[in-house]
PDB file of C-alpha atoms in Angstrom:
ATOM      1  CA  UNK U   1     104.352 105.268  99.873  1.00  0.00           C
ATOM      2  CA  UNK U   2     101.502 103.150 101.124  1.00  0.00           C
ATOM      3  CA  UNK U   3      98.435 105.543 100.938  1.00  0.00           C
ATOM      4  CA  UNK U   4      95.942 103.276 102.259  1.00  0.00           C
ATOM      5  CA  UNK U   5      98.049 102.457 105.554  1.00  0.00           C
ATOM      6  CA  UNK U   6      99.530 105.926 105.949  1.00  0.00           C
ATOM      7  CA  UNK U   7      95.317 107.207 105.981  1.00  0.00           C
ATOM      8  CA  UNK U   8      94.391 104.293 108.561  1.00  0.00           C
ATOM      9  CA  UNK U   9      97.390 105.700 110.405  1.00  0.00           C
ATOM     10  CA  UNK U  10      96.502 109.299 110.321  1.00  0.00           C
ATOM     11  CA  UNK U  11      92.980 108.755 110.815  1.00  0.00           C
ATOM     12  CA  UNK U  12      93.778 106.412 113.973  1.00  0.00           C
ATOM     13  CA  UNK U  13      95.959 108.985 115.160  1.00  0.00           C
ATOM     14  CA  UNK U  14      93.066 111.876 114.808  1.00  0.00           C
ATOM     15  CA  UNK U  15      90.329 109.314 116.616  1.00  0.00           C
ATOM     16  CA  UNK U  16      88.688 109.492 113.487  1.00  0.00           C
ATOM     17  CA  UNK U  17      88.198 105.575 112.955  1.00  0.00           C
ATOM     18  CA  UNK U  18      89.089 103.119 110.385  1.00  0.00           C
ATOM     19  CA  UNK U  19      88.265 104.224 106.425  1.00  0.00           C
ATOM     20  CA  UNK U  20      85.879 102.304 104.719  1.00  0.00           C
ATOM     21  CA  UNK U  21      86.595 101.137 100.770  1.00  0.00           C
ATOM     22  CA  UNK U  22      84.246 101.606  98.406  1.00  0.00           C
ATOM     23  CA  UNK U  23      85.003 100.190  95.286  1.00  0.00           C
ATOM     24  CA  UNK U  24      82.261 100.055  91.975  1.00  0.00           C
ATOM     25  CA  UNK U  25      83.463  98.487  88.858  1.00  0.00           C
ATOM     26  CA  UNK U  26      82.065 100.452  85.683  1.00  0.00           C
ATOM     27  CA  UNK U  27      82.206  99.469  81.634  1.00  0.00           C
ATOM     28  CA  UNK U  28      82.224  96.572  79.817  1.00  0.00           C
ATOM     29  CA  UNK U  29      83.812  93.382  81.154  1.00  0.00           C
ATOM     30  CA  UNK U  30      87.344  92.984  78.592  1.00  0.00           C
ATOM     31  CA  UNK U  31      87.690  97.186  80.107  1.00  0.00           C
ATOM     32  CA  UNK U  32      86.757  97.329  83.258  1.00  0.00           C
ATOM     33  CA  UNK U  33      87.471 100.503  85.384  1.00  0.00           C
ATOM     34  CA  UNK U  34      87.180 100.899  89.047  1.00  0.00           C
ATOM     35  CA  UNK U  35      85.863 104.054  90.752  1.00  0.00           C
ATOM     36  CA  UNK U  36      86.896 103.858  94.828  1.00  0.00           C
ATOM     37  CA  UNK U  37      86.008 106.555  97.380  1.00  0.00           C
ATOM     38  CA  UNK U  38      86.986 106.432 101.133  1.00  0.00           C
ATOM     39  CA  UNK U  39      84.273 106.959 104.023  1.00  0.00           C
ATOM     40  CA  UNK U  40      85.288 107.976 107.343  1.00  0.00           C
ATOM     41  CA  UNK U  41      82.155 107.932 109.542  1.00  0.00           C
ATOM     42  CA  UNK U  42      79.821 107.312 106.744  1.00  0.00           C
ATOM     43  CA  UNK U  43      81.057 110.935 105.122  1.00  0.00           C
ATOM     44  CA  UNK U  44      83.212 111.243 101.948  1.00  0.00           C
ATOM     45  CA  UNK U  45      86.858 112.338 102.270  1.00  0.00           C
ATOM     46  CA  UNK U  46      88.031 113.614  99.117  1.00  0.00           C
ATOM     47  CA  UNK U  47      87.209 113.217  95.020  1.00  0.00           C
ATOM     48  CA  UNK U  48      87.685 109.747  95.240  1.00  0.00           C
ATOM     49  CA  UNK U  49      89.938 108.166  92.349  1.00  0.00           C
ATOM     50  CA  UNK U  50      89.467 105.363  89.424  1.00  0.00           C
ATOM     51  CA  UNK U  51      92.183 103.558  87.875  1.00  0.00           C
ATOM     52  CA  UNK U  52      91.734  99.908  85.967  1.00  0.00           C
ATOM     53  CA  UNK U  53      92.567  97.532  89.306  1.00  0.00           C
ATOM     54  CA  UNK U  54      90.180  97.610  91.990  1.00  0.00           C
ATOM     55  CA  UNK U  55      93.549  97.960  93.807  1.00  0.00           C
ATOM     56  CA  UNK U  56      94.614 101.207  92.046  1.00  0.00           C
ATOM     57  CA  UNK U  57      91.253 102.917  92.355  1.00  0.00           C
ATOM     58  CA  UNK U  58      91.503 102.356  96.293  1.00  0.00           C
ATOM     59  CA  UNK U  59      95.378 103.895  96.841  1.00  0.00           C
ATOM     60  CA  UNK U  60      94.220 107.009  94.521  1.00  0.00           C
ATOM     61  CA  UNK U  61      91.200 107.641  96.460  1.00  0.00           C
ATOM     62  CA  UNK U  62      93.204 107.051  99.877  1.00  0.00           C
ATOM     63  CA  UNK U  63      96.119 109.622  98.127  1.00  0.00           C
ATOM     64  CA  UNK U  64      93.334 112.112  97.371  1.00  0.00           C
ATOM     65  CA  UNK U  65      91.994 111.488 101.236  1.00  0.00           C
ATOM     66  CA  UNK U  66      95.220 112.268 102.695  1.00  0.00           C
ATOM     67  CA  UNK U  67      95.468 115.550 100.437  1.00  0.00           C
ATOM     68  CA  UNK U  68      92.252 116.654 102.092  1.00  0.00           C
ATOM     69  CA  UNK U  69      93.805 116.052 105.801  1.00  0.00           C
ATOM     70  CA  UNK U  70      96.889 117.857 104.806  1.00  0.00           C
ATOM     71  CA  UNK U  71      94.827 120.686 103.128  1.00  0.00           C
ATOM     72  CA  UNK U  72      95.385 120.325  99.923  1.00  0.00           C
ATOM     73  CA  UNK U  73      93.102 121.383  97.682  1.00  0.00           C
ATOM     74  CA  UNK U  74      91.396 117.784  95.726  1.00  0.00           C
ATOM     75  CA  UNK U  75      91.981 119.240  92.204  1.00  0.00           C
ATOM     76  CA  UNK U  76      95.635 120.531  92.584  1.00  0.00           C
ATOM     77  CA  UNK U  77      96.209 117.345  91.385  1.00  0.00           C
ATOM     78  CA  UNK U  78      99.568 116.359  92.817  1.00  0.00           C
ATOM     79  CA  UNK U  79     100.192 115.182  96.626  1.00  0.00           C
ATOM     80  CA  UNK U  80     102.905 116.702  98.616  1.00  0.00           C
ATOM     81  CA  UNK U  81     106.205 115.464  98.482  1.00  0.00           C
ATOM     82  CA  UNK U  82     107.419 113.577 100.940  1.00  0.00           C
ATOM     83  CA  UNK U  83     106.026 112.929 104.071  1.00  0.00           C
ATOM     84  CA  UNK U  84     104.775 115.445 107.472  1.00  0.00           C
ATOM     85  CA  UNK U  85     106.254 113.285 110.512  1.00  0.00           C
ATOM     86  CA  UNK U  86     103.287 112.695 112.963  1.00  0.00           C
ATOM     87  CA  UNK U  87     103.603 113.857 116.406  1.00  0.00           C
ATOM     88  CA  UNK U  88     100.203 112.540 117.863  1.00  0.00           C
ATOM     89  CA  UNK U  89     100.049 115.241 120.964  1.00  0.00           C
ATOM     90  CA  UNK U  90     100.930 117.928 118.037  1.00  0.00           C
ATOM     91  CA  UNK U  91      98.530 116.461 115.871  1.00  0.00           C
ATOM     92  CA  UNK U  92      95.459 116.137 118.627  1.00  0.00           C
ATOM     93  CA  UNK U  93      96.269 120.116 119.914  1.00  0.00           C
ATOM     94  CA  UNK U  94      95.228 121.014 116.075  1.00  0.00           C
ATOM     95  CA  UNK U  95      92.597 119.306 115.841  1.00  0.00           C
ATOM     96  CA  UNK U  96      90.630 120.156 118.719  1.00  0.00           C
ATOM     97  CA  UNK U  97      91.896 123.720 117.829  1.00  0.00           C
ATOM     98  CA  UNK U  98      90.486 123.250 114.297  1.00  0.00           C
ATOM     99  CA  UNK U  99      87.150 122.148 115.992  1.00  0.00           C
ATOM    100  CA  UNK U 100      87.145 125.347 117.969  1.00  0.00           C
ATOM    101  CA  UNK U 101      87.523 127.559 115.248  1.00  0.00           C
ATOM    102  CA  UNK U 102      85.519 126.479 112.562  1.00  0.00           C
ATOM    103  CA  UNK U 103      81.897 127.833 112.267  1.00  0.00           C
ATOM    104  CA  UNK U 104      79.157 125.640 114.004  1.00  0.00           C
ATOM    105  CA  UNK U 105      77.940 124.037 110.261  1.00  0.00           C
ATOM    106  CA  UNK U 106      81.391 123.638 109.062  1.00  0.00           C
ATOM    107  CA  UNK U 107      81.614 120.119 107.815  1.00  0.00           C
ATOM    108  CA  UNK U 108      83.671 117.320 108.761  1.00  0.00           C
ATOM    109  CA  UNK U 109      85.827 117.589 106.160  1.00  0.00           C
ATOM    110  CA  UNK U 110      86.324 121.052 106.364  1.00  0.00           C
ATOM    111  CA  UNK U 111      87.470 120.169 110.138  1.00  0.00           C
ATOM    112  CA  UNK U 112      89.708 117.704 108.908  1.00  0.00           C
ATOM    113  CA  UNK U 113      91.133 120.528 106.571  1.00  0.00           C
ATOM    114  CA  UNK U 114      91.548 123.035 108.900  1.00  0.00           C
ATOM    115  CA  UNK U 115      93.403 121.019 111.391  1.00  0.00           C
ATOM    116  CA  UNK U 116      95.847 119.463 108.439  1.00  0.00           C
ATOM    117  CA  UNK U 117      96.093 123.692 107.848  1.00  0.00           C
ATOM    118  CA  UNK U 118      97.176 124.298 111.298  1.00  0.00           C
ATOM    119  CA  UNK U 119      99.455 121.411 111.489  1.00  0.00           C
ATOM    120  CA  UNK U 120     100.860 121.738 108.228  1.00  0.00           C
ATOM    121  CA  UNK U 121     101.685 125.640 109.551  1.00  0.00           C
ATOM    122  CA  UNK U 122     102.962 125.058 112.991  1.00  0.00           C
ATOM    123  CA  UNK U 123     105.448 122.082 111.638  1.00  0.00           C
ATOM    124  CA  UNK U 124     106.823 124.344 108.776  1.00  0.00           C
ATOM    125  CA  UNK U 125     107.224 127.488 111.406  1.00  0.00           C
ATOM    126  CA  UNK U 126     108.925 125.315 113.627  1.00  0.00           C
ATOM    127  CA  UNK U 127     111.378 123.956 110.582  1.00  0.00           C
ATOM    128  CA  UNK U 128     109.464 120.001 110.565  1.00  0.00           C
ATOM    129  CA  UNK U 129     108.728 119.907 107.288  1.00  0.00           C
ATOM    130  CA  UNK U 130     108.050 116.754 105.109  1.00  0.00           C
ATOM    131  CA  UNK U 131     110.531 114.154 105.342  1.00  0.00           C
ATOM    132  CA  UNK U 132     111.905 112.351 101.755  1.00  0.00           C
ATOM    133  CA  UNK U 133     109.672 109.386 100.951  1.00  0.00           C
TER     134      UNK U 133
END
């Protein structure tokens, strides 16, 4: 799995833009850890994630990113297995769904969530679940 280009994908796909990489190095310099977040439209998406490449730290924090689009909750610690195909037109229809049915100070990322919920849903009711990675 390539997290960082499956979450450039996804977000394409959504209209959402390309993710920014943050990456801040922390400790001393022999142990070095990195601690990466993503930012889609200046805003968070998901815990983030650290690891001791620079590298590392950026494919856990896209992983933990693309557990928040597919509504997973950000501490359950594991990501899905395998992998939702994308049908774009599908994939649109629940998100502007998701944008009609959230309450007016619902938050990007609780958007994001809802419409990963309702495709996520749809997919599995019509039997297109996750493919094997």
């Amino acid at each position: 799995m390539n997290a960082k280009g499956d979450l450039i994908a996804r977000l394409s796909i959504l209209g959402l833009g390309v993710p920014v990489f943050e990456a801040q190095p922390s400790g001393p310099p022999h142990d070095l850890t990195f601690h990466a977040r993503v930012l889609v439209g200046g805003q968070p998406l998901g815990t983030g994630g650290q690891a001791r490449s620079k590298k590392d730290a950026e494919r856990a924090a896209a992983e933990a990113a693309l557990r928040v689009l597919d509504g997973v909750p950000d501490d359950a610690g594991t990501a899905p297995r395998g992998r939702w195909p994308v049908y774009a037109a599908v994939l649109a229809q629940a998100l502007d769904a998701a944008v009609e049915l959230c309450p007016e100070d619902a938050t990007l990322d609780d958007v994001r969530a809802s419409a990963a919920r309702l495709y996520r849903d749809l997919l599995t009711e019509l039997g297109h679940g996750p493919e094997e990675a």
